[in-house]
JSON list of C-alpha atoms in Angstrom, two decimals:
[
{"chain": "O", "resi": 13, "resn": "MET", "atom": "CA", "xyz": [79.71, -44.76, -102.99]},
{"chain": "O", "resi": 14, "resn": "ALA", "atom": "CA", "xyz": [81.43, -41.77, -101.40]},
{"chain": "O", "resi": 15, "resn": "ARG", "atom": "CA", "xyz": [78.07, -39.99, -101.15]},
{"chain": "O", "resi": 16, "resn": "ASP", "atom": "CA", "xyz": [76.48, -43.06, -99.52]},
{"chain": "O", "resi": 17, "resn": "LEU", "atom": "CA", "xyz": [79.32, -43.24, -97.01]},
{"chain": "O", "resi": 18, "resn": "HIS", "atom": "CA", "xyz": [78.87, -39.55, -96.23]},
{"chain": "O", "resi": 19, "resn": "HIS", "atom": "CA", "xyz": [75.15, -40.09, -95.60]},
{"chain": "O", "resi": 20, "resn": "LEU", "atom": "CA", "xyz": [75.88, -43.05, -93.33]},
{"chain": "O", "resi": 21, "resn": "LEU", "atom": "CA", "xyz": [78.31, -40.98, -91.28]},
{"chain": "O", "resi": 22, "resn": "LEU", "atom": "CA", "xyz": [75.76, -38.18, -90.93]},
{"chain": "O", "resi": 23, "resn": "LEU", "atom": "CA", "xyz": [73.11, -40.68, -89.86]},
{"chain": "O", "resi": 24, "resn": "ALA", "atom": "CA", "xyz": [75.44, -42.21, -87.27]},
{"chain": "O", "resi": 25, "resn": "ALA", "atom": "CA", "xyz": [76.24, -38.78, -85.84]},
{"chain": "O", "resi": 26, "resn": "LEU", "atom": "CA", "xyz": [72.54, -37.91, -85.67]},
{"chain": "O", "resi": 27, "resn": "LEU", "atom": "CA", "xyz": [71.67, -41.16, -83.91]},
{"chain": "O", "resi": 28, "resn": "GLN", "atom": "CA", "xyz": [74.46, -40.58, -81.40]},
{"chain": "O", "resi": 29, "resn": "GLN", "atom": "CA", "xyz": [73.15, -37.08, -80.66]},
{"chain": "O", "resi": 30, "resn": "LEU", "atom": "CA", "xyz": [69.58, -38.35, -80.24]},
{"chain": "O", "resi": 31, "resn": "SER", "atom": "CA", "xyz": [70.79, -41.10, -77.94]},
{"chain": "O", "resi": 32, "resn": "ALA", "atom": "CA", "xyz": [72.60, -38.58, -75.73]},
{"chain": "O", "resi": 33, "resn": "THR", "atom": "CA", "xyz": [69.55, -36.33, -75.66]},
{"chain": "O", "resi": 34, "resn": "SER", "atom": "CA", "xyz": [67.26, -39.20, -74.71]},
{"chain": "O", "resi": 35, "resn": "ALA", "atom": "CA", "xyz": [69.59, -40.24, -71.91]},
{"chain": "O", "resi": 36, "resn": "GLY", "atom": "CA", "xyz": [69.53, -36.70, -70.56]},
{"chain": "O", "resi": 37, "resn": "ASP", "atom": "CA", "xyz": [65.74, -36.60, -70.74]},
{"chain": "O", "resi": 38, "resn": "VAL", "atom": "CA", "xyz": [65.51, -39.82, -68.75]},
{"chain": "O", "resi": 39, "resn": "ALA", "atom": "CA", "xyz": [67.80, -38.42, -66.05]},
{"chain": "O", "resi": 40, "resn": "THR", "atom": "CA", "xyz": [66.34, -34.94, -65.67]},
{"chain": "O", "resi": 41, "resn": "GLY", "atom": "CA", "xyz": [63.04, -34.95, -67.50]},
{"chain": "O", "resi": 42, "resn": "SER", "atom": "CA", "xyz": [62.07, -32.94, -70.55]},
{"chain": "O", "resi": 43, "resn": "GLY", "atom": "CA", "xyz": [63.23, -29.35, -70.15]},
{"chain": "O", "resi": 44, "resn": "GLY", "atom": "CA", "xyz": [64.07, -29.83, -66.47]},
{"chain": "O", "resi": 45, "resn": "GLU", "atom": "CA", "xyz": [67.26, -28.63, -64.82]},
{"chain": "O", "resi": 46, "resn": "LYS", "atom": "CA", "xyz": [68.77, -30.59, -61.98]},
{"chain": "O", "resi": 47, "resn": "VAL", "atom": "CA", "xyz": [68.01, -29.44, -58.45]},
{"chain": "O", "resi": 48, "resn": "HIS", "atom": "CA", "xyz": [71.10, -28.27, -56.54]},
{"chain": "O", "resi": 49, "resn": "VAL", "atom": "CA", "xyz": [71.40, -30.11, -53.22]},
{"chain": "O", "resi": 50, "resn": "ALA", "atom": "CA", "xyz": [74.27, -29.48, -50.79]},
{"chain": "O", "resi": 51, "resn": "ILE", "atom": "CA", "xyz": [74.73, -31.38, -47.54]},
{"chain": "O", "resi": 52, "resn": "TYR", "atom": "CA", "xyz": [77.12, -30.01, -44.91]},
{"chain": "O", "resi": 53, "resn": "TYR", "atom": "CA", "xyz": [77.92, -32.66, -42.33]},
{"chain": "O", "resi": 54, "resn": "GLU", "atom": "CA", "xyz": [80.44, -34.31, -39.98]},
{"chain": "O", "resi": 55, "resn": "SER", "atom": "CA", "xyz": [81.58, -37.88, -40.45]},
{"chain": "O", "resi": 56, "resn": "LEU", "atom": "CA", "xyz": [81.07, -39.01, -36.84]},
{"chain": "O", "resi": 57, "resn": "CYS", "atom": "CA", "xyz": [77.99, -36.96, -36.03]},
{"chain": "O", "resi": 58, "resn": "PRO", "atom": "CA", "xyz": [75.26, -39.56, -35.44]},
{"chain": "O", "resi": 59, "resn": "TYR", "atom": "CA", "xyz": [72.64, -37.27, -37.00]},
{"chain": "O", "resi": 60, "resn": "SER", "atom": "CA", "xyz": [74.79, -36.89, -40.11]},
{"chain": "O", "resi": 61, "resn": "ALA", "atom": "CA", "xyz": [75.45, -40.62, -40.34]},
{"chain": "O", "resi": 62, "resn": "ARG", "atom": "CA", "xyz": [71.76, -41.37, -39.89]},
{"chain": "O", "resi": 63, "resn": "PHE", "atom": "CA", "xyz": [70.87, -38.89, -42.62]},
{"chain": "O", "resi": 64, "resn": "VAL", "atom": "CA", "xyz": [73.28, -40.56, -45.05]},
{"chain": "O", "resi": 65, "resn": "THR", "atom": "CA", "xyz": [72.24, -44.13, -44.25]},
{"chain": "O", "resi": 66, "resn": "ASN", "atom": "CA", "xyz": [68.50, -43.43, -44.17]},
{"chain": "O", "resi": 67, "resn": "HIS", "atom": "CA", "xyz": [67.40, -40.37, -46.14]},
{"chain": "O", "resi": 68, "resn": "LEU", "atom": "CA", "xyz": [70.20, -40.13, -48.69]},
{"chain": "O", "resi": 69, "resn": "LEU", "atom": "CA", "xyz": [70.13, -43.85, -49.40]},
{"chain": "O", "resi": 70, "resn": "LYS", "atom": "CA", "xyz": [66.36, -43.73, -49.89]},
{"chain": "O", "resi": 71, "resn": "ALA", "atom": "CA", "xyz": [66.68, -40.79, -52.29]},
{"chain": "O", "resi": 72, "resn": "TYR", "atom": "CA", "xyz": [69.23, -42.78, -54.28]},
{"chain": "O", "resi": 73, "resn": "ARG", "atom": "CA", "xyz": [67.06, -45.89, -54.41]},
{"chain": "O", "resi": 74, "resn": "ASP", "atom": "CA", "xyz": [64.01, -43.83, -55.39]},
{"chain": "O", "resi": 75, "resn": "GLY", "atom": "CA", "xyz": [65.90, -42.30, -58.30]},
{"chain": "O", "resi": 76, "resn": "LEU", "atom": "CA", "xyz": [65.62, -38.76, -56.94]},
{"chain": "O", "resi": 77, "resn": "LEU", "atom": "CA", "xyz": [69.36, -38.19, -57.11]},
{"chain": "O", "resi": 78, "resn": "ASP", "atom": "CA", "xyz": [69.16, -38.54, -60.90]},
{"chain": "O", "resi": 79, "resn": "ALA", "atom": "CA", "xyz": [67.34, -35.20, -60.83]},
{"chain": "O", "resi": 80, "resn": "ALA", "atom": "CA", "xyz": [69.75, -33.63, -58.33]},
{"chain": "O", "resi": 81, "resn": "ASP", "atom": "CA", "xyz": [73.18, -32.06, -58.53]},
{"chain": "O", "resi": 82, "resn": "LEU", "atom": "CA", "xyz": [74.43, -33.40, -55.19]},
{"chain": "O", "resi": 83, "resn": "THR", "atom": "CA", "xyz": [77.33, -31.84, -53.27]},
{"chain": "O", "resi": 84, "resn": "LEU", "atom": "CA", "xyz": [78.62, -33.39, -50.04]},
{"chain": "O", "resi": 85, "resn": "VAL", "atom": "CA", "xyz": [80.70, -31.20, -47.72]},
{"chain": "O", "resi": 86, "resn": "PRO", "atom": "CA", "xyz": [82.36, -33.18, -44.87]},
{"chain": "O", "resi": 87, "resn": "TYR", "atom": "CA", "xyz": [83.49, -30.42, -42.51]},
{"chain": "O", "resi": 88, "resn": "GLY", "atom": "CA", "xyz": [80.76, -29.30, -40.11]},
{"chain": "O", "resi": 89, "resn": "ASN", "atom": "CA", "xyz": [81.80, -27.33, -37.04]},
{"chain": "O", "resi": 90, "resn": "ALA", "atom": "CA", "xyz": [85.57, -27.30, -37.47]},
{"chain": "O", "resi": 91, "resn": "LYS", "atom": "CA", "xyz": [87.51, -24.02, -37.44]},
{"chain": "O", "resi": 92, "resn": "VAL", "atom": "CA", "xyz": [90.64, -22.78, -39.18]},
{"chain": "O", "resi": 93, "resn": "ASP", "atom": "CA", "xyz": [93.08, -20.65, -37.18]},
{"chain": "O", "resi": 94, "resn": "ALA", "atom": "CA", "xyz": [95.35, -17.87, -38.43]},
{"chain": "O", "resi": 95, "resn": "HIS", "atom": "CA", "xyz": [98.09, -20.39, -39.22]},
{"chain": "O", "resi": 96, "resn": "GLY", "atom": "CA", "xyz": [95.87, -22.58, -41.37]},
{"chain": "O", "resi": 97, "resn": "ALA", "atom": "CA", "xyz": [95.46, -25.31, -38.77]},
{"chain": "O", "resi": 98, "resn": "ILE", "atom": "CA", "xyz": [92.04, -26.92, -38.60]},
{"chain": "O", "resi": 99, "resn": "THR", "atom": "CA", "xyz": [90.73, -27.02, -35.05]},
{"chain": "O", "resi": 100, "resn": "CYS", "atom": "CA", "xyz": [87.51, -28.08, -33.39]},
{"chain": "O", "resi": 101, "resn": "GLN", "atom": "CA", "xyz": [84.56, -26.06, -32.19]},
{"chain": "O", "resi": 102, "resn": "VAL", "atom": "CA", "xyz": [84.91, -22.74, -30.35]},
{"chain": "O", "resi": 103, "resn": "GLY", "atom": "CA", "xyz": [86.11, -23.22, -26.79]},
{"chain": "O", "resi": 104, "resn": "SER", "atom": "CA", "xyz": [88.21, -26.31, -27.44]},
{"chain": "O", "resi": 105, "resn": "SER", "atom": "CA", "xyz": [91.92, -26.64, -28.05]},
{"chain": "O", "resi": 106, "resn": "PRO", "atom": "CA", "xyz": [93.84, -28.43, -30.78]},
{"chain": "O", "resi": 107, "resn": "SER", "atom": "CA", "xyz": [95.38, -31.81, -30.22]},
{"chain": "O", "resi": 108, "resn": "PRO", "atom": "CA", "xyz": [99.00, -31.48, -28.99]},
{"chain": "O", "resi": 109, "resn": "PHE", "atom": "CA", "xyz": [99.96, -34.22, -31.45]},
{"chain": "O", "resi": 110, "resn": "GLY", "atom": "CA", "xyz": [98.63, -32.45, -34.54]},
{"chain": "O", "resi": 111, "resn": "CYS", "atom": "CA", "xyz": [97.14, -34.85, -37.05]},
{"chain": "O", "resi": 112, "resn": "ARG", "atom": "CA", "xyz": [99.80, -37.49, -36.59]},
{"chain": "O", "resi": 113, "resn": "ASP", "atom": "CA", "xyz": [97.57, -39.14, -34.00]},
{"chain": "O", "resi": 114, "resn": "ALA", "atom": "CA", "xyz": [95.10, -39.60, -36.87]},
{"chain": "O", "resi": 115, "resn": "HIS", "atom": "CA", "xyz": [97.73, -41.42, -38.96]},
{"chain": "O", "resi": 116, "resn": "THR", "atom": "CA", "xyz": [98.47, -38.66, -41.45]},
{"chain": "O", "resi": 117, "resn": "ASP", "atom": "CA", "xyz": [101.82, -37.23, -42.48]},
{"chain": "O", "resi": 118, "resn": "VAL", "atom": "CA", "xyz": [100.77, -33.58, -42.33]},
{"chain": "O", "resi": 119, "resn": "GLY", "atom": "CA", "xyz": [101.20, -32.13, -38.87]},
{"chain": "O", "resi": 120, "resn": "ILE", "atom": "CA", "xyz": [99.35, -28.87, -39.58]},
{"chain": "O", "resi": 121, "resn": "LEU", "atom": "CA", "xyz": [95.93, -30.46, -39.06]},
{"chain": "O", "resi": 122, "resn": "ALA", "atom": "CA", "xyz": [94.82, -30.33, -35.44]},
{"chain": "O", "resi": 123, "resn": "CYS", "atom": "CA", "xyz": [92.39, -33.19, -34.96]},
{"chain": "O", "resi": 124, "resn": "CYS", "atom": "CA", "xyz": [90.28, -32.26, -32.00]},
{"chain": "O", "resi": 125, "resn": "MET", "atom": "CA", "xyz": [86.90, -31.86, -33.60]},
{"chain": "O", "resi": 126, "resn": "GLN", "atom": "CA", "xyz": [83.66, -32.41, -31.77]},
{"chain": "O", "resi": 127, "resn": "HIS", "atom": "CA", "xyz": [84.07, -36.16, -31.86]},
{"chain": "O", "resi": 128, "resn": "GLY", "atom": "CA", "xyz": [87.85, -36.30, -31.53]},
{"chain": "O", "resi": 129, "resn": "PRO", "atom": "CA", "xyz": [90.73, -37.08, -33.91]},
{"chain": "O", "resi": 130, "resn": "ASP", "atom": "CA", "xyz": [88.86, -39.91, -35.61]},
{"chain": "O", "resi": 131, "resn": "GLU", "atom": "CA", "xyz": [86.33, -37.42, -36.95]},
{"chain": "O", "resi": 132, "resn": "CYS", "atom": "CA", "xyz": [89.07, -35.20, -38.32]},
{"chain": "O", "resi": 133, "resn": "LEU", "atom": "CA", "xyz": [90.54, -38.20, -40.06]},
{"chain": "O", "resi": 134, "resn": "LEU", "atom": "CA", "xyz": [87.26, -39.42, -41.52]},
{"chain": "O", "resi": 135, "resn": "ASN", "atom": "CA", "xyz": [86.21, -35.95, -42.67]},
{"chain": "O", "resi": 136, "resn": "THR", "atom": "CA", "xyz": [89.46, -35.77, -44.63]},
{"chain": "O", "resi": 137, "resn": "VAL", "atom": "CA", "xyz": [89.11, -39.34, -45.90]},
{"chain": "O", "resi": 138, "resn": "GLN", "atom": "CA", "xyz": [85.63, -38.58, -47.22]},
{"chain": "O", "resi": 139, "resn": "ALA", "atom": "CA", "xyz": [86.84, -35.33, -48.79]},
{"chain": "O", "resi": 140, "resn": "CYS", "atom": "CA", "xyz": [89.53, -37.35, -50.55]},
{"chain": "O", "resi": 141, "resn": "ALA", "atom": "CA", "xyz": [86.98, -39.94, -51.68]},
{"chain": "O", "resi": 142, "resn": "ILE", "atom": "CA", "xyz": [84.86, -37.22, -53.27]},
{"chain": "O", "resi": 143, "resn": "ASP", "atom": "CA", "xyz": [87.97, -35.87, -54.98]},
{"chain": "O", "resi": 144, "resn": "ALA", "atom": "CA", "xyz": [89.23, -39.28, -56.13]},
{"chain": "O", "resi": 145, "resn": "TRP", "atom": "CA", "xyz": [85.87, -40.49, -57.45]},
{"chain": "O", "resi": 146, "resn": "PRO", "atom": "CA", "xyz": [83.87, -37.51, -58.79]},
{"chain": "O", "resi": 147, "resn": "ASP", "atom": "CA", "xyz": [80.99, -39.77, -59.84]},
{"chain": "O", "resi": 148, "resn": "VAL", "atom": "CA", "xyz": [78.48, -39.14, -57.05]},
{"chain": "O", "resi": 149, "resn": "LYS", "atom": "CA", "xyz": [77.24, -42.71, -57.10]},
{"chain": "O", "resi": 150, "resn": "VAL", "atom": "CA", "xyz": [80.76, -43.98, -56.46]},
{"chain": "O", "resi": 151, "resn": "HIS", "atom": "CA", "xyz": [81.80, -41.65, -53.64]},
{"chain": "O", "resi": 152, "resn": "LEU", "atom": "CA", "xyz": [78.32, -41.79, -52.12]},
{"chain": "O", "resi": 153, "resn": "GLY", "atom": "CA", "xyz": [78.60, -45.57, -51.96]},
{"chain": "O", "resi": 154, "resn": "PHE", "atom": "CA", "xyz": [81.87, -45.27, -50.07]},
{"chain": "O", "resi": 155, "resn": "ILE", "atom": "CA", "xyz": [80.53, -42.58, -47.72]},
{"chain": "O", "resi": 156, "resn": "TYR", "atom": "CA", "xyz": [77.41, -44.64, -47.09]},
{"chain": "O", "resi": 157, "resn": "CYS", "atom": "CA", "xyz": [79.58, -47.61, -46.13]},
{"chain": "O", "resi": 158, "resn": "VAL", "atom": "CA", "xyz": [81.59, -45.51, -43.65]},
{"chain": "O", "resi": 159, "resn": "SER", "atom": "CA", "xyz": [78.43, -43.93, -42.23]},
{"chain": "O", "resi": 160, "resn": "ASP", "atom": "CA", "xyz": [76.89, -47.36, -41.76]},
{"chain": "O", "resi": 161, "resn": "LEU", "atom": "CA", "xyz": [79.92, -48.37, -39.70]},
{"chain": "O", "resi": 162, "resn": "VAL", "atom": "CA", "xyz": [79.56, -45.16, -37.67]},
{"chain": "O", "resi": 163, "resn": "MET", "atom": "CA", "xyz": [75.98, -46.10, -36.83]},
{"chain": "O", "resi": 164, "resn": "LYS", "atom": "CA", "xyz": [77.22, -49.51, -35.68]},
{"chain": "O", "resi": 165, "resn": "ASN", "atom": "CA", "xyz": [80.02, -47.97, -33.53]},
{"chain": "O", "resi": 166, "resn": "ARG", "atom": "CA", "xyz": [82.59, -49.62, -35.79]},
{"chain": "O", "resi": 167, "resn": "HIS", "atom": "CA", "xyz": [83.93, -46.55, -37.57]},
{"chain": "O", "resi": 168, "resn": "ARG", "atom": "CA", "xyz": [87.56, -47.60, -37.10]},
{"chain": "O", "resi": 169, "resn": "GLU", "atom": "CA", "xyz": [86.89, -50.38, -39.60]},
{"chain": "O", "resi": 170, "resn": "TRP", "atom": "CA", "xyz": [86.35, -47.74, -42.31]},
{"chain": "O", "resi": 171, "resn": "GLU", "atom": "CA", "xyz": [89.15, -49.10, -44.52]},
{"chain": "O", "resi": 172, "resn": "SER", "atom": "CA", "xyz": [87.06, -52.22, -45.11]},
{"chain": "O", "resi": 173, "resn": "CYS", "atom": "CA", "xyz": [84.81, -50.04, -47.28]},
{"chain": "O", "resi": 174, "resn": "PHE", "atom": "CA", "xyz": [87.40, -50.04, -50.06]},
{"chain": "O", "resi": 175, "resn": "GLN", "atom": "CA", "xyz": [87.00, -53.78, -50.52]},
{"chain": "O", "resi": 176, "resn": "LYS", "atom": "CA", "xyz": [83.24, -53.73, -49.92]},
{"chain": "O", "resi": 177, "resn": "GLN", "atom": "CA", "xyz": [82.79, -51.13, -52.66]},
{"chain": "O", "resi": 178, "resn": "GLY", "atom": "CA", "xyz": [85.40, -52.64, -54.98]},
{"chain": "O", "resi": 179, "resn": "LEU", "atom": "CA", "xyz": [87.55, -49.49, -54.88]},
{"chain": "O", "resi": 180, "resn": "ASP", "atom": "CA", "xyz": [91.30, -48.99, -55.07]},
{"chain": "O", "resi": 181, "resn": "PRO", "atom": "CA", "xyz": [92.42, -47.45, -51.74]},
{"chain": "O", "resi": 182, "resn": "LYS", "atom": "CA", "xyz": [95.59, -45.87, -53.17]},
{"chain": "O", "resi": 183, "resn": "PRO", "atom": "CA", "xyz": [94.24, -42.46, -54.32]},
{"chain": "O", "resi": 184, "resn": "VAL", "atom": "CA", "xyz": [92.38, -41.84, -51.06]},
{"chain": "O", "resi": 185, "resn": "THR", "atom": "CA", "xyz": [95.24, -43.07, -48.88]},
{"chain": "O", "resi": 186, "resn": "GLU", "atom": "CA", "xyz": [97.79, -40.87, -50.61]},
{"chain": "O", "resi": 187, "resn": "CYS", "atom": "CA", "xyz": [95.39, -37.94, -50.42]},
{"chain": "O", "resi": 188, "resn": "TYR", "atom": "CA", "xyz": [94.49, -38.04, -46.72]},
{"chain": "O", "resi": 189, "resn": "LYS", "atom": "CA", "xyz": [98.08, -38.70, -45.68]},
{"chain": "O", "resi": 190, "resn": "GLY", "atom": "CA", "xyz": [99.38, -35.76, -47.70]},
{"chain": "O", "resi": 191, "resn": "GLU", "atom": "CA", "xyz": [98.75, -32.08, -48.20]},
{"chain": "O", "resi": 192, "resn": "ARG", "atom": "CA", "xyz": [96.01, -32.71, -50.75]},
{"chain": "O", "resi": 193, "resn": "GLY", "atom": "CA", "xyz": [93.67, -33.87, -48.01]},
{"chain": "O", "resi": 194, "resn": "HIS", "atom": "CA", "xyz": [94.45, -30.84, -45.86]},
{"chain": "O", "resi": 195, "resn": "ASN", "atom": "CA", "xyz": [93.82, -28.47, -48.75]},
{"chain": "O", "resi": 196, "resn": "LEU", "atom": "CA", "xyz": [90.51, -30.15, -49.55]},
{"chain": "O", "resi": 197, "resn": "SER", "atom": "CA", "xyz": [89.43, -29.73, -45.93]},
{"chain": "O", "resi": 198, "resn": "LEU", "atom": "CA", "xyz": [90.41, -26.06, -46.03]},
{"chain": "O", "resi": 199, "resn": "GLU", "atom": "CA", "xyz": [88.29, -25.60, -49.15]},
{"chain": "O", "resi": 200, "resn": "TYR", "atom": "CA", "xyz": [85.31, -27.30, -47.53]},
{"chain": "O", "resi": 201, "resn": "GLY", "atom": "CA", "xyz": [85.86, -25.09, -44.50]},
{"chain": "O", "resi": 202, "resn": "ARG", "atom": "CA", "xyz": [85.72, -22.02, -46.73]},
{"chain": "O", "resi": 203, "resn": "GLN", "atom": "CA", "xyz": [82.50, -23.21, -48.35]},
{"chain": "O", "resi": 204, "resn": "THR", "atom": "CA", "xyz": [80.95, -23.88, -44.95]},
{"chain": "O", "resi": 205, "resn": "ALA", "atom": "CA", "xyz": [82.03, -20.48, -43.59]},
{"chain": "O", "resi": 206, "resn": "GLU", "atom": "CA", "xyz": [80.45, -18.71, -46.57]},
{"chain": "O", "resi": 207, "resn": "LEU", "atom": "CA", "xyz": [76.99, -20.17, -45.99]},
{"chain": "O", "resi": 208, "resn": "VAL", "atom": "CA", "xyz": [74.25, -17.53, -45.83]},
{"chain": "O", "resi": 209, "resn": "PRO", "atom": "CA", "xyz": [72.65, -17.86, -43.39]},
{"chain": "O", "resi": 210, "resn": "PRO", "atom": "CA", "xyz": [75.38, -19.65, -41.41]},
{"chain": "O", "resi": 211, "resn": "HIS", "atom": "CA", "xyz": [74.74, -23.28, -40.58]},
{"chain": "O", "resi": 212, "resn": "GLN", "atom": "CA", "xyz": [73.32, -23.88, -37.12]},
{"chain": "O", "resi": 213, "resn": "PHE", "atom": "CA", "xyz": [73.87, -27.62, -36.82]},
{"chain": "O", "resi": 214, "resn": "VAL", "atom": "CA", "xyz": [74.69, -30.68, -38.90]},
{"chain": "O", "resi": 215, "resn": "PRO", "atom": "CA", "xyz": [73.52, -32.09, -41.14]},
{"chain": "O", "resi": 216, "resn": "TRP", "atom": "CA", "xyz": [72.74, -28.75, -42.77]},
{"chain": "O", "resi": 217, "resn": "VAL", "atom": "CA", "xyz": [70.82, -29.38, -45.97]},
{"chain": "O", "resi": 218, "resn": "VAL", "atom": "CA", "xyz": [70.48, -26.74, -48.68]},
{"chain": "O", "resi": 219, "resn": "VAL", "atom": "CA", "xyz": [68.19, -27.16, -51.71]},
{"chain": "O", "resi": 220, "resn": "ASP", "atom": "CA", "xyz": [68.62, -24.69, -54.57]},
{"chain": "O", "resi": 221, "resn": "GLY", "atom": "CA", "xyz": [70.43, -22.30, -52.23]},
{"chain": "O", "resi": 222, "resn": "LYS", "atom": "CA", "xyz": [67.79, -22.40, -49.48]},
{"chain": "O", "resi": 223, "resn": "PRO", "atom": "CA", "xyz": [68.47, -24.14, -46.14]},
{"chain": "O", "resi": 224, "resn": "LEU", "atom": "CA", "xyz": [65.85, -26.55, -44.85]},
{"chain": "O", "resi": 225, "resn": "TYR", "atom": "CA", "xyz": [66.62, -25.94, -41.17]},
{"chain": "O", "resi": 226, "resn": "ASN", "atom": "CA", "xyz": [64.94, -28.60, -38.98]},
{"chain": "O", "resi": 227, "resn": "ASP", "atom": "CA", "xyz": [62.93, -29.84, -41.95]},
{"chain": "O", "resi": 228, "resn": "TYR", "atom": "CA", "xyz": [65.98, -31.52, -43.50]},
{"chain": "O", "resi": 229, "resn": "GLY", "atom": "CA", "xyz": [64.41, -34.94, -42.96]},
{"chain": "O", "resi": 230, "resn": "LYS", "atom": "CA", "xyz": [61.96, -34.05, -45.73]},
{"chain": "O", "resi": 231, "resn": "PHE", "atom": "CA", "xyz": [64.62, -33.06, -48.22]},
{"chain": "O", "resi": 232, "resn": "GLU", "atom": "CA", "xyz": [63.20, -35.48, -50.79]},
{"chain": "O", "resi": 233, "resn": "ALA", "atom": "CA", "xyz": [59.96, -33.50, -50.76]},
{"chain": "O", "resi": 234, "resn": "TYR", "atom": "CA", "xyz": [61.91, -30.30, -51.36]},
{"chain": "O", "resi": 235, "resn": "ILE", "atom": "CA", "xyz": [63.67, -31.86, -54.35]},
{"chain": "O", "resi": 236, "resn": "CYS", "atom": "CA", "xyz": [60.26, -32.74, -55.75]},
{"chain": "O", "resi": 237, "resn": "LYS", "atom": "CA", "xyz": [59.01, -29.22, -55.07]},
{"chain": "O", "resi": 238, "resn": "ALA", "atom": "CA", "xyz": [62.01, -27.61, -56.78]},
{"chain": "O", "resi": 239, "resn": "TYR", "atom": "CA", "xyz": [62.16, -29.97, -59.75]},
{"chain": "O", "resi": 240, "resn": "LYS", "atom": "CA", "xyz": [60.59, -28.45, -62.87]},
{"chain": "O", "resi": 241, "resn": "GLY", "atom": "CA", "xyz": [61.12, -31.32, -65.28]},
{"chain": "O", "resi": 242, "resn": "TYR", "atom": "CA", "xyz": [58.43, -33.34, -67.03]},
{"chain": "O", "resi": 243, "resn": "PRO", "atom": "CA", "xyz": [57.10, -35.91, -66.49]},
{"chain": "O", "resi": 244, "resn": "LEU", "atom": "CA", "xyz": [56.86, -35.81, -62.70]},
{"chain": "O", "resi": 245, "resn": "LEU", "atom": "CA", "xyz": [59.40, -38.09, -61.06]},
{"chain": "O", "resi": 246, "resn": "GLU", "atom": "CA", "xyz": [57.83, -41.35, -59.95]},
{"chain": "O", "resi": 247, "resn": "ALA", "atom": "CA", "xyz": [59.11, -40.91, -56.39]},
{"chain": "O", "resi": 248, "resn": "CYS", "atom": "CA", "xyz": [57.40, -37.52, -56.22]},
{"chain": "O", "resi": 249, "resn": "ARG", "atom": "CA", "xyz": [54.01, -39.15, -56.74]},
{"chain": "O", "resi": 250, "resn": "SER", "atom": "CA", "xyz": [54.27, -40.92, -53.38]},
{"chain": "O", "resi": 251, "resn": "PRO", "atom": "CA", "xyz": [52.22, -39.75, -50.38]},
{"chain": "O", "resi": 252, "resn": "GLY", "atom": "CA", "xyz": [54.10, -37.60, -47.89]},
{"chain": "O", "resi": 253, "resn": "MET", "atom": "CA", "xyz": [56.07, -35.64, -50.49]},
{"chain": "O", "resi": 254, "resn": "GLU", "atom": "CA", "xyz": [54.63, -32.30, -49.38]},
{"chain": "O", "resi": 255, "resn": "ALA", "atom": "CA", "xyz": [57.29, -29.73, -48.43]},
{"chain": "O", "resi": 256, "resn": "GLU", "atom": "CA", "xyz": [56.66, -27.03, -45.86]},
{"chain": "O", "resi": 257, "resn": "ASN", "atom": "CA", "xyz": [56.25, -23.78, -47.79]},
{"chain": "O", "resi": 258, "resn": "ASP", "atom": "CA", "xyz": [57.30, -21.57, -44.86]},
{"chain": "O", "resi": 259, "resn": "VAL", "atom": "CA", "xyz": [60.85, -22.99, -44.92]},
{"chain": "O", "resi": 260, "resn": "TYR", "atom": "CA", "xyz": [61.44, -21.44, -48.34]},
{"chain": "O", "resi": 261, "resn": "GLY", "atom": "CA", "xyz": [60.20, -18.12, -47.04]},
{"chain": "O", "resi": 262, "resn": "ARG", "atom": "CA", "xyz": [62.77, -17.66, -44.28]},
{"chain": "O", "resi": 263, "resn": "LEU", "atom": "CA", "xyz": [65.51, -16.03, -46.34]}
]
């Protein structure tokens, strides 16, 4: 009986391992590694919001994000001064009220980004959402909801996205009102500053370390081009999935 029990335990362990392997094969294909996709953007930039609500949503619905390791970086054209304050683009000055005019408790953030203090706030809120909910499908759902409101000129209703997505607002609220949110923004600023070549505009889309420049609207095609798994992803069989080869040759 002991031997039979031992065999049953071994069989259960083997089935569990096979199940995990099969799940991985479904997500990334046989022998295929996920494609690294990074999107550097600003929360209130209309081009960024349009990219999220149109292209990124389509990639999610088509199942392409199952083959991608997606990183969202909500920072864009902000700058960090010598004192660690986050300010807007070159040539502008920080808000005299610090970040308190954006309803945070940390005064060291200067919220005068390209689209004003609301953008500073929402960049930090989205950074906190990514931190609070590491599952890309969860934080992407929240960011999509906020971006959809941006496109409708209703971005100040962003807190409604907690209820719409069925999410607890507490971790994000505590984050963006405290130093955690500021530190996350500093980290995203560092990542943005270290881009090679530097970003020229937002959204700035990078696939497997290579920027797509003005061709970012075809980022799905570049995922298909970079993906080496088998079988070919169903979405990659669609017409119009041809990526421009010269973009990959610019570096």
